[in-house]
Coordinates of C-alpha atoms and ligand atoms in Angstrom, one line a residue:
X610 CA 123.8 213.8 -121.9
X611 CA 124.9 216.1 -119.1
X612 CA 123.5 218.7 -116.8
X613 CA 125.1 220.9 -117.8
X614 CA 124.7 220.3 -121.8
X615 CA 122.8 223.2 -122.3
X616 CA 120.5 222.8 -125.4
X617 CA 119.2 225.2 -127.4
X618 CA 117.0 225.0 -130.4
X619 CA 117.5 228.1 -132.8
X620 CA 115.2 230.2 -135.1
X621 CA 115.6 233.1 -137.6
X622 CA 113.9 234.5 -140.4
X623 CA 114.9 237.8 -141.0
X624 CA 114.6 238.0 -144.5
X625 CA 114.2 235.0 -147.2
X626 CA 115.6 232.0 -145.5
X627 CA 113.6 229.9 -142.8
X628 CA 116.1 228.1 -140.4
X629 CA 116.3 226.0 -137.7
X630 CA 119.8 224.6 -135.6
X631 CA 119.5 222.2 -132.7
X632 CA 123.0 222.9 -130.8
X633 CA 124.5 220.8 -128.3
X634 CA 127.1 224.3 -126.0
X635 CA 128.8 224.7 -129.0
X636 CA 127.6 222.0 -131.2
X637 CA 125.9 221.8 -134.2
X638 CA 123.2 218.9 -134.4
X639 CA 121.5 220.1 -136.9
X640 CA 121.2 223.1 -139.4
X641 CA 118.0 222.8 -141.2
X642 CA 117.1 226.2 -143.8
X643 CA 114.2 226.3 -146.6
X644 CA 115.6 229.3 -149.2
X645 CA 112.6 230.8 -150.9
X646 CA 112.9 230.5 -155.2
X647 CA 109.4 232.9 -154.9
X648 CA 112.2 235.9 -155.2
X649 CA 114.7 234.5 -157.6
X650 CA 111.8 236.9 -160.9
X651 CA 111.7 239.6 -159.5
X652 CA 115.6 240.4 -158.3
X653 CA 115.2 240.5 -155.4
X654 CA 112.9 240.2 -152.3
X655 CA 109.7 240.5 -151.8
X656 CA 108.6 240.8 -147.6
X657 CA 105.1 240.3 -148.5
X658 CA 106.2 236.6 -150.1
X659 CA 108.5 235.7 -147.9
X660 CA 106.6 236.4 -144.8
X661 CA 103.9 233.9 -145.9
X662 CA 107.1 231.9 -147.3
X663 CA 108.4 232.0 -144.3
X664 CA 104.4 230.7 -142.2
X665 CA 105.1 228.1 -144.7
X666 CA 107.8 227.2 -144.4
X667 CA 108.6 226.8 -139.8
X668 CA 106.8 223.9 -138.6
X669 CA 108.9 221.6 -141.7
X670 CA 111.7 223.7 -141.0
X671 CA 111.7 222.8 -137.2
X672 CA 110.6 219.2 -137.8
X673 CA 113.3 218.7 -139.5
X674 CA 116.0 219.9 -137.9
X675 CA 114.8 218.5 -134.6
X676 CA 114.4 214.9 -136.0
X677 CA 118.3 215.3 -137.9
X678 CA 119.7 216.0 -133.8
X679 CA 117.5 213.4 -133.2
X680 CA 116.4 215.1 -130.0
X681 CA 112.9 216.2 -128.6
X682 CA 111.1 219.2 -127.8
X683 CA 111.2 218.0 -123.4
X684 CA 114.9 217.7 -124.1
X685 CA 116.3 221.7 -124.9
X686 CA 116.5 224.5 -122.2
X687 CA 116.1 227.3 -125.1
X688 CA 115.3 229.0 -127.5
X689 CA 116.8 231.6 -130.0
X690 CA 115.2 233.7 -131.8
X691 CA 116.7 236.7 -134.2
X692 CA 115.2 239.5 -133.4
X693 CA 116.1 242.0 -135.4
X694 CA 117.7 244.0 -138.0
X695 CA 115.7 242.0 -140.7
X696 CA 111.7 242.9 -143.0
X697 CA 109.7 242.9 -140.1
X698 CA 106.7 240.9 -141.5
X699 CA 109.7 238.2 -142.2
X700 CA 111.4 238.1 -138.3
X701 CA 107.8 238.5 -136.7
X702 CA 106.6 235.0 -138.5
X703 CA 110.1 233.5 -136.1
X704 CA 109.5 235.7 -133.1
X705 CA 105.9 234.8 -132.7
X706 CA 106.8 231.1 -133.1
X707 CA 109.9 231.6 -131.0
X708 CA 107.8 232.9 -128.3
X709 CA 104.8 230.2 -128.8
X710 CA 107.8 227.2 -127.8
X711 CA 109.5 229.1 -125.1
X712 CA 105.6 229.7 -123.4
X713 CA 104.4 226.3 -123.8
X714 CA 107.9 224.4 -122.2
X715 CA 108.2 227.0 -119.8
X716 CA 112.1 227.4 -120.8
X717 CA 113.8 230.9 -121.6
X718 CA 113.3 233.0 -124.5
X719 CA 116.6 234.9 -126.5
X720 CA 116.8 237.1 -128.9
X721 CA 119.4 236.8 -131.1
X722 CA 121.0 240.4 -133.0
X723 CA 121.4 238.7 -136.9
X724 CA 124.3 240.4 -137.2
X725 CA 125.8 238.8 -134.1
X726 CA 125.0 236.2 -135.5
X727 CA 127.5 236.1 -138.2
X728 CA 130.4 237.6 -136.2
X729 CA 130.1 234.6 -133.9
X730 CA 129.2 232.0 -136.9
X731 CA 133.7 231.5 -136.0
X732 CA 132.4 229.1 -133.0
X733 CA 130.8 226.9 -133.3
X734 CA 132.1 223.3 -133.7
X735 CA 130.3 220.2 -136.2
X736 CA 131.3 216.5 -134.4
X737 CA 133.0 218.0 -131.5
X738 CA 135.2 219.5 -134.7
X739 CA 136.2 222.7 -133.9
X740 CA 136.8 225.8 -136.2
X741 CA 139.9 227.3 -136.4
X742 CA 137.9 230.6 -134.1
X743 CA 139.4 234.7 -134.0
X744 CA 141.7 235.1 -130.1
X745 CA 140.0 238.2 -129.1
X746 CA 140.5 241.1 -129.5
X747 CA 139.7 241.2 -133.4
X748 CA 138.8 242.2 -136.5
X749 CA 135.7 241.5 -138.6
X750 CA 135.3 242.5 -141.8
X751 CA 131.3 241.6 -142.2
X752 CA 129.4 242.0 -145.2
X753 CA 125.9 241.0 -146.6
X754 CA 122.7 241.9 -148.3
X755 CA 121.5 244.7 -145.8
X756 CA 125.5 245.7 -144.5
X757 CA 129.1 246.3 -144.6
X758 CA 130.7 246.6 -141.5
X759 CA 134.3 246.5 -139.6
X760 CA 133.8 245.2 -136.3
X761 CA 136.7 244.9 -133.4
X762 CA 135.2 242.3 -131.4
X763 CA 136.1 242.5 -128.2
X764 CA 134.3 239.8 -127.3
X765 CA 131.6 237.6 -127.7
X766 CA 129.7 239.6 -126.5
X767 CA 131.2 242.5 -127.2
X768 CA 131.5 244.8 -130.0
X769 CA 132.3 248.5 -131.7
X770 CA 131.9 249.1 -135.4
X771 CA 135.1 251.1 -136.5
X772 CA 133.1 251.9 -139.9
X773 CA 130.5 250.7 -142.1
X774 CA 128.5 251.5 -145.4
X775 CA 126.6 255.1 -145.6
X776 CA 124.6 253.8 -148.3
X777 CA 124.3 250.1 -149.3
X778 CA 125.9 247.5 -148.6
X779 CA 127.9 246.0 -150.8
X780 CA 125.6 242.4 -151.2
X781 CA 123.1 244.3 -152.5
X782 CA 125.5 246.3 -155.3
X783 CA 126.1 242.5 -156.2
X784 CA 122.8 242.0 -156.0
X785 CA 121.6 244.9 -158.4
X786 CA 124.7 244.0 -160.9
X787 CA 122.9 240.6 -161.2
X788 CA 119.4 242.7 -161.8
X789 CA 120.7 245.0 -164.3
X790 CA 122.5 241.9 -166.4
X791 CA 119.1 239.7 -166.0
X792 CA 120.7 237.3 -164.1
X793 CA 118.4 236.6 -161.7
X794 CA 118.6 236.7 -157.6
X795 CA 120.9 236.3 -155.3
X796 CA 122.9 237.9 -157.7
X797 CA 125.9 237.7 -155.8
X798 CA 126.9 233.2 -156.5
X799 CA 125.8 233.6 -160.1
X800 CA 128.6 237.2 -160.5
X801 CA 130.9 235.3 -158.5
X802 CA 130.4 231.9 -160.2
X803 CA 130.0 233.9 -164.0
X804 CA 133.5 236.0 -162.9
X805 CA 135.9 233.0 -161.9
X806 CA 136.0 232.1 -166.0
X807 CA 136.2 236.5 -166.8
X808 CA 139.2 239.0 -167.5
X809 CA 138.4 241.3 -164.6
X810 CA 141.2 244.5 -165.7
X811 CA 139.3 244.7 -168.7
X812 CA 136.3 247.2 -167.7
X813 CA 136.7 250.0 -164.6
X814 CA 134.3 251.0 -162.4
X815 CA 133.2 254.5 -160.3
X816 CA 135.8 254.4 -156.7
X817 CA 134.2 255.8 -153.9
X818 CA 135.2 259.4 -152.0
X819 CA 134.3 258.5 -148.5
X820 CA 135.8 259.6 -144.9
X821 CA 137.4 257.5 -141.9
X822 CA 136.6 253.7 -142.6
X823 CA 133.7 254.0 -143.7
X824 CA 132.1 252.6 -147.2
X825 CA 129.6 253.7 -150.6
X826 CA 128.2 251.9 -152.1
X827 CA 126.0 253.8 -154.0
X828 CA 127.8 255.5 -156.3
X829 CA 129.3 252.0 -158.8
X830 CA 126.1 250.9 -158.4
X831 CA 124.7 253.9 -160.6
X832 CA 128.5 253.8 -162.8
X833 CA 127.6 251.0 -163.0
X834 CA 124.1 251.2 -164.3
X835 CA 124.5 254.3 -166.8
X836 CA 128.6 251.9 -168.0
X837 CA 126.0 248.7 -169.3
X838 CA 123.8 251.6 -170.5
X839 CA 126.0 253.4 -172.8
X840 CA 127.7 250.6 -174.0
X841 CA 124.2 248.7 -175.2
X842 CA 123.7 251.5 -177.5
X843 CA 126.2 250.4 -179.0
X844 CA 126.4 247.4 -178.9
X845 CA 122.7 245.7 -178.1
X846 CA 124.9 242.5 -177.8
X847 CA 126.9 244.0 -174.9
X848 CA 126.4 242.0 -172.2
X849 CA 126.1 239.3 -173.7
X850 CA 129.2 239.4 -175.5
X851 CA 131.4 240.2 -173.0
X852 CA 129.4 239.2 -169.5
X853 CA 132.4 236.4 -167.5
X854 CA 134.4 239.7 -168.2
X855 CA 132.1 242.3 -166.6
X856 CA 131.5 240.0 -164.1
X857 CA 134.8 239.4 -163.1
X858 CA 136.0 243.4 -163.7
X859 CA 133.3 244.7 -161.5
X860 CA 134.0 241.7 -158.8
X861 CA 137.2 242.3 -158.6
X862 CA 136.5 246.8 -157.9
X863 CA 133.8 246.0 -155.7
X864 CA 136.3 243.2 -153.3
X865 CA 139.2 246.0 -153.7
X866 CA 137.2 248.5 -152.5
X867 CA 136.4 246.6 -149.3
X868 CA 140.5 245.1 -149.1
X869 CA 141.3 249.1 -148.7
X870 CA 139.5 250.0 -145.6
X871 CA 140.1 246.4 -144.5
X872 CA 144.0 246.8 -145.2
X873 CA 143.6 250.5 -143.6
X874 CA 141.9 249.6 -140.6
X875 CA 144.3 247.0 -139.3
X876 CA 146.9 249.1 -139.8
X877 CA 145.5 251.9 -137.5
X878 CA 144.6 249.7 -135.3
X879 CA 147.7 247.5 -135.5
X880 CA 145.2 244.2 -135.1
X881 CA 147.2 240.9 -136.3
X882 CA 143.4 238.7 -136.1
X883 CA 141.0 239.2 -138.9
X884 CA 138.2 237.7 -139.0
X885 CA 135.4 237.5 -142.4
X886 CA 131.3 236.9 -142.1
X887 CA 127.9 237.1 -144.0
X888 CA 126.7 236.1 -147.0
X889 CA 129.3 237.4 -148.7
X890 CA 131.9 235.9 -147.2
X891 CA 131.2 232.9 -149.0
X892 CA 132.9 235.1 -152.6
X893 CA 135.7 233.2 -154.0
X894 CA 137.6 236.2 -154.3
X895 CA 137.4 237.9 -152.1
X896 CA 138.3 234.3 -149.9
X897 CA 141.2 233.9 -151.6
X898 CA 142.2 237.8 -151.4
X899 CA 141.7 237.6 -147.4
X900 CA 143.7 234.7 -147.2
X901 CA 146.4 236.5 -149.0
X902 CA 146.7 238.8 -146.7
X903 CA 147.6 236.4 -143.8
X904 CA 150.9 236.6 -146.1
X905 CA 151.5 240.0 -146.9
X906 CA 150.2 241.2 -143.7
X907 CA 151.7 239.7 -141.7
X908 CA 148.2 238.2 -139.5
X909 CA 146.3 235.2 -139.4
X910 CA 143.1 235.0 -140.8
X911 CA 139.4 232.6 -139.9
X912 CA 136.9 232.5 -143.0
X913 CA 134.0 230.6 -141.9
X914 CA 133.2 227.2 -143.4
X915 CA 130.6 227.7 -147.0
X916 CA 127.4 226.8 -145.0
X917 CA 128.1 229.4 -142.3
X918 CA 128.5 231.6 -144.1
X919 CA 125.2 233.3 -145.5
X920 CA 121.7 233.2 -143.6
X921 CA 121.3 229.6 -141.1
X922 CA 119.5 229.3 -137.9
X923 CA 123.8 228.0 -136.3
X924 CA 124.1 231.0 -135.7
X925 CA 121.8 232.8 -133.8
X926 CA 121.8 229.5 -131.6
X927 CA 125.9 229.8 -130.9
X928 CA 124.8 234.0 -129.7
X929 CA 122.0 232.5 -127.9
X930 CA 125.1 229.6 -126.4
X931 CA 127.3 233.4 -125.1
X932 CA 123.8 234.8 -123.8
X933 CA 122.8 232.2 -121.5
X934 CA 126.2 231.0 -119.9
X935 CA 125.4 235.2 -117.9
X936 CA 121.5 234.7 -117.6
X937 CA 120.5 237.1 -120.9
X938 CA 117.6 236.3 -121.0
X939 CA 114.1 238.2 -124.1
X940 CA 110.6 238.7 -122.5
X941 CA 108.0 236.9 -123.6
X942 CA 107.4 240.9 -124.8
X943 CA 109.9 241.3 -127.4
X944 CA 109.0 242.9 -131.2
X945 CA 111.2 242.6 -133.7
X946 CA 113.6 245.3 -134.4
X947 CA 113.8 245.8 -138.6
X948 CA 116.8 248.4 -137.9
X949 CA 118.9 247.7 -135.0
X950 CA 123.0 247.9 -134.4
X951 CA 125.2 245.3 -134.0
Ligands
KG4_1104 O1 123.9 237.3 -144.5 P1 123.4 236.9 -146.0 O2 122.5 235.0 -146.9 O3 121.3 237.8 -145.7 C1 121.7 239.0 -145.2 O4 122.2 238.7 -144.0 O5 121.4 240.1 -146.3 O6 123.5 237.4 -147.0 C2 122.3 237.5 -148.5 C3 124.1 238.1 -149.2 C4 123.6 238.7 -151.1 O7 124.0 239.8 -151.2 C5 124.1 237.5 -151.8 O8 123.8 237.6 -153.6 C6 124.9 237.6 -151.6 O9 124.8 238.2 -149.9 N1 125.7 236.2 -151.5 C7 127.1 236.8 -152.4 C8 127.9 235.3 -152.7 N2 126.6 234.2 -152.0 C9 125.8 235.2 -151.1 N3 127.6 237.8 -152.9 C10 129.3 237.0 -153.5 N4 130.1 235.8 -154.1 C11 128.6 235.4 -153.4 N5 129.4 234.0 -153.7
ZN1105 ZN1 122.5 237.5 -142.9

């Protein structure tokens, strides 16, 4: 252990995953996550049930992360925690736990913005192997269950929103469609899987009409609902008989909407480096289509490893690492920020 090394214990509990990571500088020593199956049957996250499960999971998850990292609490230099955006009750569990650790160990507390975390996941390294991190400035398409944004990243902690959804997030458009199809939550990964064997040219959906570099998914969601209702009225086995083609067509449509603005943004800003981040960046079609832009637009693209796409504490740890370098520490009186920009 070198004196200049920084060890950070990070906690993420903004939605329905309880996660704890231990980082040595930018290297992930452990990243343990407990998901919550309970929400599957409700078609979405039930906030009250989520906070109760965080309460149950947080001690075992922190314990597992410390064990895996083979490190004791006394070696940790700072505690990082997600302070928002997210669900109030869920954020409160992580924040209260992190504050207690910081107070009892007498080490700094560092609050982290969840969406910044998703973007900075690109700078994580495993076993000393650094992923190919994007150089500054780069453009990041940040796509999750609550966000859809185009962000110019000028430095580790410098972000500018160039475009964003004016209503629902693309992850929500995946999850709500899955619910309409009778699939469990979260629907994104299931639609992705079913779409692989479907024909994406079979069905068409509404195209949003939005200004500048902004997105809109609410109309697409509604057109999907009417499309299913109308077809089921004519044939009650419509979903069953066409499930894979419906998933393939709908997913293809969502990805096309995302890529249209990405291309427009690249043309307008002249950026040569494009990254994707957030839960929906785990989508196989999005990953393939973004990769194809390398040749089409002569740019370099950066796609995070699967484990760092969906919610995880390692991304909170890396963001805190850059804040630690600048001495950006938080007071123990901070409270959760349910809605907050990057
Ligand atoms: O970043 P994340 O784990 O949590 C939030 O911050 O919201 O993103 C969760 C979202 C959900 O909407 C989920 O359905 C979606 O990411 N997602 C996917 C895939 N994996 C996760 N969407 C499409 N394809 C996937 N493979
Ligand atoms: Zn997230």
